[in-house]
Every structure is written in C-alpha cells, then in structure tokens.
Coordinates of N, CA, C and O in Angstrom, one line a residue:
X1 N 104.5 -12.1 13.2 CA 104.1 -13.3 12.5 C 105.1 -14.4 12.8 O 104.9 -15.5 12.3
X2 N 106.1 -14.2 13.4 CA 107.4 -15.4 13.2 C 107.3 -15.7 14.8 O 108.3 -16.3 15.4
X3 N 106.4 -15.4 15.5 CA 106.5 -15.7 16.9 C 105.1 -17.1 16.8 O 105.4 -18.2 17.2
X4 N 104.1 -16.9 16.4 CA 103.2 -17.9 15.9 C 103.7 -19.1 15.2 O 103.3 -20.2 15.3
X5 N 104.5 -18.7 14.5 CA 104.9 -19.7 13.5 C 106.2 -20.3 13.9 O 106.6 -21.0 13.0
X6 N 107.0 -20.2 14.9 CA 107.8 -20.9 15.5 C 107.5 -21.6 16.7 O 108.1 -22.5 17.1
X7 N 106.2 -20.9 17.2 CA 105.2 -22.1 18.4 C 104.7 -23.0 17.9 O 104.8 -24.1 18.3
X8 N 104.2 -22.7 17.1 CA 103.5 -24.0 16.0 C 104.6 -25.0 15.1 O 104.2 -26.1 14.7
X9 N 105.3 -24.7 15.0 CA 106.6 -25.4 14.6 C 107.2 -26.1 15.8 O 107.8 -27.1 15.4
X10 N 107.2 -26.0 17.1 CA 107.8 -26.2 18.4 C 106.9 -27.4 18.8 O 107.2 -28.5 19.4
X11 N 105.6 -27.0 18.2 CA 104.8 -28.3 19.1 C 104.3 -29.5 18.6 O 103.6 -29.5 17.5
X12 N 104.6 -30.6 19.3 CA 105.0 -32.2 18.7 C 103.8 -32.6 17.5 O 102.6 -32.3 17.6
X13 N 104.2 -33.2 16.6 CA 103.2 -33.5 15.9 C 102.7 -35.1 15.7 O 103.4 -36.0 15.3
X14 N 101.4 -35.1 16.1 CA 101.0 -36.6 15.8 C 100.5 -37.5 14.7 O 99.4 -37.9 14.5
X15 N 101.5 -37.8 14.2 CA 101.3 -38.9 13.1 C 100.4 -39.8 13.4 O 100.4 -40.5 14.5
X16 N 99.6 -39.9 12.5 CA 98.4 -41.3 12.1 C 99.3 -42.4 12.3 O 100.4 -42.1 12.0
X17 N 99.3 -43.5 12.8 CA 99.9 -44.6 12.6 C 98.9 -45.6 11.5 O 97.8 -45.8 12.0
X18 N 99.2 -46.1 10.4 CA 98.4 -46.6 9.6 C 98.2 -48.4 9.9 O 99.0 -49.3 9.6
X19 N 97.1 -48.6 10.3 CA 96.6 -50.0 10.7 C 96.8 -50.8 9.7 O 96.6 -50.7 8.5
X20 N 97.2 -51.9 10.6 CA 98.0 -53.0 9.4 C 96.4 -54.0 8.7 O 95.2 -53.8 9.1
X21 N 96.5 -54.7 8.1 CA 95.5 -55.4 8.0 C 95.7 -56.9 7.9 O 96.5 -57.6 7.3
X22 N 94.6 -57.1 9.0 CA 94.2 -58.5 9.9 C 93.7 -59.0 9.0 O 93.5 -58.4 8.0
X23 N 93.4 -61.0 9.4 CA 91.9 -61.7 8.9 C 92.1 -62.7 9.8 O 93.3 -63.0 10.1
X24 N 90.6 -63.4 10.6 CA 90.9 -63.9 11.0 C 89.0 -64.8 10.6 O 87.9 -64.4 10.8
X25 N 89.6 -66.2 10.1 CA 88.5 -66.9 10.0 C 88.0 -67.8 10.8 O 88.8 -68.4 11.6
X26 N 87.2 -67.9 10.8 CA 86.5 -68.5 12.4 C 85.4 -69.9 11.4 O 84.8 -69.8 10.4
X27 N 85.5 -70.9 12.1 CA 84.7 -72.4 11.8 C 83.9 -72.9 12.6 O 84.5 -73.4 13.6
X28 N 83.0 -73.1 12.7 CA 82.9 -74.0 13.8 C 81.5 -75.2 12.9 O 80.4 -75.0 12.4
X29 N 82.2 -76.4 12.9 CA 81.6 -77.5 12.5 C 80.2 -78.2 12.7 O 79.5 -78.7 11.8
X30 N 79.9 -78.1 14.0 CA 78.6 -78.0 14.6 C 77.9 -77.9 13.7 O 77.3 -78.9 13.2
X31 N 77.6 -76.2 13.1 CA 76.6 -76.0 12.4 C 77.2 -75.1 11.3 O 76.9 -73.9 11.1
X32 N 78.1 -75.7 10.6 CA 79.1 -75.3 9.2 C 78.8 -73.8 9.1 O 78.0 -73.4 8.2
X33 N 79.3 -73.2 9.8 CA 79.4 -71.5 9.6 C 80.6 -71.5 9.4 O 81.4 -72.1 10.1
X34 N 81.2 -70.7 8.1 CA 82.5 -69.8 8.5 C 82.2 -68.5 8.6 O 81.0 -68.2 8.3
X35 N 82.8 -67.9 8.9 CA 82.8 -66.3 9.0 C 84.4 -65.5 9.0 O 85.4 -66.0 9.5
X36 N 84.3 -64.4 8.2 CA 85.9 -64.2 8.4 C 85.7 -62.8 8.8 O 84.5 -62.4 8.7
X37 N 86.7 -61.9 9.3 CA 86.5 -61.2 10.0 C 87.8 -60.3 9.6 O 88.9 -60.7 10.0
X38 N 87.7 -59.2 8.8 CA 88.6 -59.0 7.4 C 89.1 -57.1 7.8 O 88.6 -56.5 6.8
X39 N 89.5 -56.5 8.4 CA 89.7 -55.1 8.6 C 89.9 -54.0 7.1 O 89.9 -52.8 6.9
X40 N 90.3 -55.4 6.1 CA 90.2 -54.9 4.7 C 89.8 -54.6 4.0 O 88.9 -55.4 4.1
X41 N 89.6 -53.8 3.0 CA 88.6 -54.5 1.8 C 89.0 -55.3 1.4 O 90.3 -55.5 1.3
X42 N 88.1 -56.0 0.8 CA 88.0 -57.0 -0.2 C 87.5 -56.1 -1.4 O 86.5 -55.5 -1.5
X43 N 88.4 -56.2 -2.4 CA 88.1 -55.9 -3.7 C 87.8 -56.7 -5.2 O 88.8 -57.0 -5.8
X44 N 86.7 -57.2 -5.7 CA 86.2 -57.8 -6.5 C 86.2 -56.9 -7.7 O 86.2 -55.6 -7.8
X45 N 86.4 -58.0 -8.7 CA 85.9 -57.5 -10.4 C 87.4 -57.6 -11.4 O 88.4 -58.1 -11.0
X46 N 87.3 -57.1 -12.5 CA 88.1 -57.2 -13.7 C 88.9 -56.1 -13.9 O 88.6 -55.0 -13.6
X47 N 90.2 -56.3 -14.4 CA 91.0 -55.4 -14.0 C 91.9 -55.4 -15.8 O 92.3 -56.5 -16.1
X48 N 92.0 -55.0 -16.3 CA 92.5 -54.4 -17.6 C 94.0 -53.6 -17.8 O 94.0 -52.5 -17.2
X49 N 94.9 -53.9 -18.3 CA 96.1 -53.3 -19.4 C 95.6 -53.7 -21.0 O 94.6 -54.2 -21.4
X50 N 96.6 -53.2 -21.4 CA 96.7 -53.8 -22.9 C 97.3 -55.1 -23.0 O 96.9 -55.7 -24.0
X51 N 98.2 -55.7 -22.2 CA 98.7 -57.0 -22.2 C 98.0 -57.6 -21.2 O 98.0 -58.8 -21.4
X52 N 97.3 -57.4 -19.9 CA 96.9 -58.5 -19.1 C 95.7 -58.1 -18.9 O 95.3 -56.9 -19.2
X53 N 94.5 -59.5 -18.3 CA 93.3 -59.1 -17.8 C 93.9 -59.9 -16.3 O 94.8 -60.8 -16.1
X54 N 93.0 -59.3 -15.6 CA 93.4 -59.9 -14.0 C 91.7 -59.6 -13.6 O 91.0 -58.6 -13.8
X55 N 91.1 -60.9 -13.0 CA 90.2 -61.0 -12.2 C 89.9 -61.5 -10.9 O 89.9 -62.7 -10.7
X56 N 89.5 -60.7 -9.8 CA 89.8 -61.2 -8.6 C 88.2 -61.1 -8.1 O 87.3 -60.4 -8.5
X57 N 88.4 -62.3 -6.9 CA 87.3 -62.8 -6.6 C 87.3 -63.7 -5.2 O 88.3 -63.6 -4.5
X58 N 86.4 -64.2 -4.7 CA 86.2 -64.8 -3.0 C 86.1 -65.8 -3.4 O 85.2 -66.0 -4.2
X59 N 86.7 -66.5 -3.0 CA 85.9 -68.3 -3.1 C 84.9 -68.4 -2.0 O 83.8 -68.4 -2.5
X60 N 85.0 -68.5 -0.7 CA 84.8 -68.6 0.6 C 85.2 -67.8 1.7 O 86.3 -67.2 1.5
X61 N 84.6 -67.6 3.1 CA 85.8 -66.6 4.0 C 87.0 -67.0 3.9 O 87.3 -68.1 4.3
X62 N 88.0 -66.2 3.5 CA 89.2 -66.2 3.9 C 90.3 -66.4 2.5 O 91.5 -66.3 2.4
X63 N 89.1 -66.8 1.7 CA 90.2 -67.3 0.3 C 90.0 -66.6 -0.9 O 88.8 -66.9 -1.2
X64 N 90.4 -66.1 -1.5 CA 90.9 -65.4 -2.5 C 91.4 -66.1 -3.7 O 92.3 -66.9 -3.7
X65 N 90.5 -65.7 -5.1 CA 91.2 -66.2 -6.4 C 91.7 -64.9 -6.7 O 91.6 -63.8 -6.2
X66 N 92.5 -65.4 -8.0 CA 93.4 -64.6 -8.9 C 93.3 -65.3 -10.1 O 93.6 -66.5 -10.1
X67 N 93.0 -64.7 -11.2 CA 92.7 -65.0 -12.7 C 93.2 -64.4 -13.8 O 92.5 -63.8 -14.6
X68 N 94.5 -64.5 -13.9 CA 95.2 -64.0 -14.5 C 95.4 -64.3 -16.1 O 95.9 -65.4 -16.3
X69 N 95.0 -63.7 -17.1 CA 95.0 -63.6 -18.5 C 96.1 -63.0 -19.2 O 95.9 -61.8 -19.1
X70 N 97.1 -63.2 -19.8 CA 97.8 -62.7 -20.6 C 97.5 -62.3 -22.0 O 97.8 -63.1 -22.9
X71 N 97.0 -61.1 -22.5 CA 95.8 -60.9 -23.6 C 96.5 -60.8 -25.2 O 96.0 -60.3 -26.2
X72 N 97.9 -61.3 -25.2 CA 98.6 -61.3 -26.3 C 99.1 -62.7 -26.2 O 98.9 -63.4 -27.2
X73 N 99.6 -63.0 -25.5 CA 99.5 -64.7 -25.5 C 98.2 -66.0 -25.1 O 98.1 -67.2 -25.4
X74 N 97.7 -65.3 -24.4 CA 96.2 -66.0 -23.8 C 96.8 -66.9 -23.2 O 96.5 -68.0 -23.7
X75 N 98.0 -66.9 -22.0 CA 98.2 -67.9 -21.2 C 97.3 -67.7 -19.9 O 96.6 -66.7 -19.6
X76 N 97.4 -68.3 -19.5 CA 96.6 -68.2 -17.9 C 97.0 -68.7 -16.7 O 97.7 -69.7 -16.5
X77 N 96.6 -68.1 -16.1 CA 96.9 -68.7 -14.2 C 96.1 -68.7 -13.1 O 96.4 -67.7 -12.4
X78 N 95.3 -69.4 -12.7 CA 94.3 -69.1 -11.9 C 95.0 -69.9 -10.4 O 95.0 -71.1 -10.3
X79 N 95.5 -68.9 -9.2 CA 95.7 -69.3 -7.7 C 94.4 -68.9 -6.9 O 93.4 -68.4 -7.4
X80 N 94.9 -69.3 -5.3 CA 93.8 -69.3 -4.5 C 94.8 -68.8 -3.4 O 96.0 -69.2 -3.5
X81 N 94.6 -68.1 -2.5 CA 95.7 -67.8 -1.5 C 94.4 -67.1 0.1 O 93.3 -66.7 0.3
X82 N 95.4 -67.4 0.9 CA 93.9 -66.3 2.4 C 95.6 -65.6 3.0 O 95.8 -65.6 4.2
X83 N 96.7 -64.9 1.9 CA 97.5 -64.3 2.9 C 97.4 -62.7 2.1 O 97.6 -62.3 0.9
X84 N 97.1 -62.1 3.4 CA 97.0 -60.7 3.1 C 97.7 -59.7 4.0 O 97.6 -59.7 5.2
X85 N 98.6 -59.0 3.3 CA 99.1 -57.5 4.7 C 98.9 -56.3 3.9 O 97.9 -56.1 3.2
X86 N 100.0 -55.3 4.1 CA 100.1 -53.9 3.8 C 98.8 -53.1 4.9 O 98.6 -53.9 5.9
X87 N 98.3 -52.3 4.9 CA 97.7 -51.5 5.7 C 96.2 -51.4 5.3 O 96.0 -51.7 4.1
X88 N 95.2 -50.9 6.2 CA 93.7 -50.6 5.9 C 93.3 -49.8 4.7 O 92.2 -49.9 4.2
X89 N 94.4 -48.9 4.2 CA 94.6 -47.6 3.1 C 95.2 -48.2 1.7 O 95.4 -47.6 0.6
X90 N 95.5 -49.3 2.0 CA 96.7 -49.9 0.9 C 96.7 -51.2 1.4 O 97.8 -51.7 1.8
X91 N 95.5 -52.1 1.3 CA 95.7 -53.2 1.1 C 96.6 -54.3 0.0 O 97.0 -54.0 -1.1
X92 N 96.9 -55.7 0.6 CA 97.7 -56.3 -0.4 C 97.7 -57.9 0.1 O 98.1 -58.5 1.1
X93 N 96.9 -58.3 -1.4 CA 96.4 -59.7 -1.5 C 98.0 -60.4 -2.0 O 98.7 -60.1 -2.9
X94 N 98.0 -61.3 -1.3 CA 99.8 -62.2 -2.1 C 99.0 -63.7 -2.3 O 98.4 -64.4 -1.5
X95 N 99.4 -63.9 -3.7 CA 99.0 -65.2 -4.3 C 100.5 -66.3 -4.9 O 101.0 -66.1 -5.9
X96 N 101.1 -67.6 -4.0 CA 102.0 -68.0 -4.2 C 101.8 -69.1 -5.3 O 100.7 -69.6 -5.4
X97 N 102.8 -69.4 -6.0 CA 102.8 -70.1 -7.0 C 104.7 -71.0 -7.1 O 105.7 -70.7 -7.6
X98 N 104.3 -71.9 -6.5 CA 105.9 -72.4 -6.3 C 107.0 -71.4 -5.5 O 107.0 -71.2 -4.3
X99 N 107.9 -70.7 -6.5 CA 108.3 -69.5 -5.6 C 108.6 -68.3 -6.3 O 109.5 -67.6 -6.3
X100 N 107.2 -68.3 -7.2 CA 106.7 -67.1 -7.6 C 105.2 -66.6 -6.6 O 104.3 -67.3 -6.1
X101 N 105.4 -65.1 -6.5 CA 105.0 -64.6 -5.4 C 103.9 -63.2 -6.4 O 104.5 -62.2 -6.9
X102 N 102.6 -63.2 -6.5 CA 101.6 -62.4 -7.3 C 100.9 -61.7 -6.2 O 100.0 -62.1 -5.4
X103 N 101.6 -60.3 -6.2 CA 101.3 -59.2 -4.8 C 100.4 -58.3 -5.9 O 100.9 -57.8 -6.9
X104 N 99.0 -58.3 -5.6 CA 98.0 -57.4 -5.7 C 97.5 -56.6 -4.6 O 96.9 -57.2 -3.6
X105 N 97.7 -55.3 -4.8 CA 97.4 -54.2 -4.3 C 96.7 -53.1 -4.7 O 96.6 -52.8 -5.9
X106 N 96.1 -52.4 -3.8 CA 95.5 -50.9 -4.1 C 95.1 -50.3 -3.3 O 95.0 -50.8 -2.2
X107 N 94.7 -49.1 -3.7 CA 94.7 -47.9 -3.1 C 93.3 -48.0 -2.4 O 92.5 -48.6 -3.1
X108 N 92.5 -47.7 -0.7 CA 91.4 -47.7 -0.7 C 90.2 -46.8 -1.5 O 89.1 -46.9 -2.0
X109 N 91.3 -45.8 -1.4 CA 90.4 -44.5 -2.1 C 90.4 -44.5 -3.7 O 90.0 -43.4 -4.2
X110 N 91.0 -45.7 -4.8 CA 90.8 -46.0 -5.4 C 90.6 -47.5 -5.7 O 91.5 -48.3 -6.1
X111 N 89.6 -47.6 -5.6 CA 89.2 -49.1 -6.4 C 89.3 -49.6 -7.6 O 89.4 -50.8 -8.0
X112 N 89.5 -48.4 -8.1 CA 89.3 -48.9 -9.7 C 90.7 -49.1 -10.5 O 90.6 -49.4 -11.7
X113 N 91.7 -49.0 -10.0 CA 92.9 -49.4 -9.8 C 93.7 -50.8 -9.1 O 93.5 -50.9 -7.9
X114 N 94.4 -51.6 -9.5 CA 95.3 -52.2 -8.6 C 96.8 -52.3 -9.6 O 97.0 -52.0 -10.8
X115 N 97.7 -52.9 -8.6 CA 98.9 -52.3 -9.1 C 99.1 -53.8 -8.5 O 98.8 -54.4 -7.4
X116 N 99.9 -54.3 -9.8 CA 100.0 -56.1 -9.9 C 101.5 -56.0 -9.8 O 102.1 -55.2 -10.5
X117 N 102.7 -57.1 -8.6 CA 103.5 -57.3 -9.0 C 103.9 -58.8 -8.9 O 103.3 -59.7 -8.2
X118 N 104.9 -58.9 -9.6 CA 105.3 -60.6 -9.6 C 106.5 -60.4 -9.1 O 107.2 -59.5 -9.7
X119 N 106.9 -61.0 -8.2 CA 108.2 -61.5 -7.5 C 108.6 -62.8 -7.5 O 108.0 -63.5 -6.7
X120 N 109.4 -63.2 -8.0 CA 110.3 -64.2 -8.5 C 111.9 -64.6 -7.4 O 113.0 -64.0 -7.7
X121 N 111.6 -65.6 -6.1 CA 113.1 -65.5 -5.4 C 113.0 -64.1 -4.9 O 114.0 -63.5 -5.0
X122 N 112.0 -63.5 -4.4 CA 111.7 -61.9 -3.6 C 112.7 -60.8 -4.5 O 113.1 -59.8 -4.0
X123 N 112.9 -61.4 -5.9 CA 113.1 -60.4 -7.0 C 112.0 -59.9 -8.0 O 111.8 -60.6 -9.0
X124 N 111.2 -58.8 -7.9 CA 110.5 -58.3 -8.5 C 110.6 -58.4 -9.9 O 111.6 -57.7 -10.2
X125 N 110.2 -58.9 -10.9 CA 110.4 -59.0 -12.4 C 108.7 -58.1 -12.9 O 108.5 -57.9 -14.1
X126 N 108.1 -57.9 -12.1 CA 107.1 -57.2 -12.9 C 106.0 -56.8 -11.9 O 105.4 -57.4 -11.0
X127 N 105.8 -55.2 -12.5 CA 104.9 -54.3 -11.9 C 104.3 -53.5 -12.9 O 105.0 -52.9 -13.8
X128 N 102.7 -53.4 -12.7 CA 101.9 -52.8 -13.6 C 100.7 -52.4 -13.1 O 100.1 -53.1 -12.2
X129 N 100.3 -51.2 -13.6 CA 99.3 -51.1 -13.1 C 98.0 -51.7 -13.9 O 98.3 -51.9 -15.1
X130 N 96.9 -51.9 -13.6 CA 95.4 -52.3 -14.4 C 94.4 -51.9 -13.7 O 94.2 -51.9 -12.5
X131 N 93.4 -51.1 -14.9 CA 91.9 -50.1 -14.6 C 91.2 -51.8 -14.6 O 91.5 -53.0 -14.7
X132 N 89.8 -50.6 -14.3 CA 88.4 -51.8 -14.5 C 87.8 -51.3 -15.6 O 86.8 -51.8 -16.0

C-alpha cells in the first residue's frame, strides 16, 4: 500500500488557477446601445442584519448602486460605482465615497449571502455579514 501512495504523492499536482473578474462596457452612439460584458455575477436584491439593510441593484451596463440603511439609526447612503475585482467564485463590487471604500462581496455558490466591508484610509473599520 505505501508504494501507490508515494507515486501518487510524487506526481505534480494541478491547481485551478481562479479567474479574476473582468467588465468591459462597450457604447456605440450611432444607435445608443450599451452592452457590458461582465465574467461576474451580478448579484441583485435586499440584504439584512439586525443593524443594517443593504440593497444592491444595476442602474445601467456597467453601473452598480448600493443602498445602504442603518436600521437603528435610519441613516442612509446610496453610491453608484462600475469597479469590480476578486475572482468569478468570489466576486467583489467596491463603492467609493470620498475615501471611504464599501467592498461588497460573496460567495458564487452562495447568493444569499454577502459579506459588507467598509475601509476607511484602506483601514477596515467594518465587516459583517447580511442574509436576504
């Protein structure tokens, strides 16, 4: 048994390399088409804690709201942002606000999840998760 299991231990193994995620919106004026072309998901709908409601949404190709509710203070913040990275498995929408920085993320294989953080000066002051 230790002669199998040291060949198989011996021979290289190939890691997934995980694809980053693209957008690229395309115009053409002529005949007012946009189109975007998104390797992502795009994730829509209402997102819930006990202190925040977060709702995300498309304005147009390429643009992205954020509707942020504070549900014990009822302040609000509604951005618009088209910069997205992290990978095809783990996407991550970033919404700027002066130089505060609202990184919404999640899981592909979970939708019903995202995991909100706020960076302040690329110092994190806040990470939470919110259901639908």
């Amino acid at each position: 048994m230790l002669i199998p299991l040291m060949i198989s231990l011996s021979q290289p193994v190939q890691l997934a390399q995980a694809e980053p995620c693209k957008m690229t919106v395309f115009f053409n004026s002529r005949i007012r088409y946009d189109d975007e072309i998104n390797n992502c998901p795009i994730l829509k709908g209402t997102f819930y804690n006990d202190d925040w409601k977060v709702e995300l949404s498309q304005w147009e190709p390429g643009l992205y709201v954020y509707r942020g509710t504070n549900r014990i203070t009822g302040d609000k913040i509604e951005l618009m942002s088209s910069q997205i990275a992290g990978t095809v498995d783990r996407p991550q929408y970033r919404f700027k606000n002066g130089e505060v920085v609202y990184a919404v993320s999640f899981q592909r294989s979970d939708p019903n999840t995202i995991r909100v953080e706020i960076f302040e000066n690329s110092t994190r002051i806040f990470n939470q998760l919110l259901n639908r």
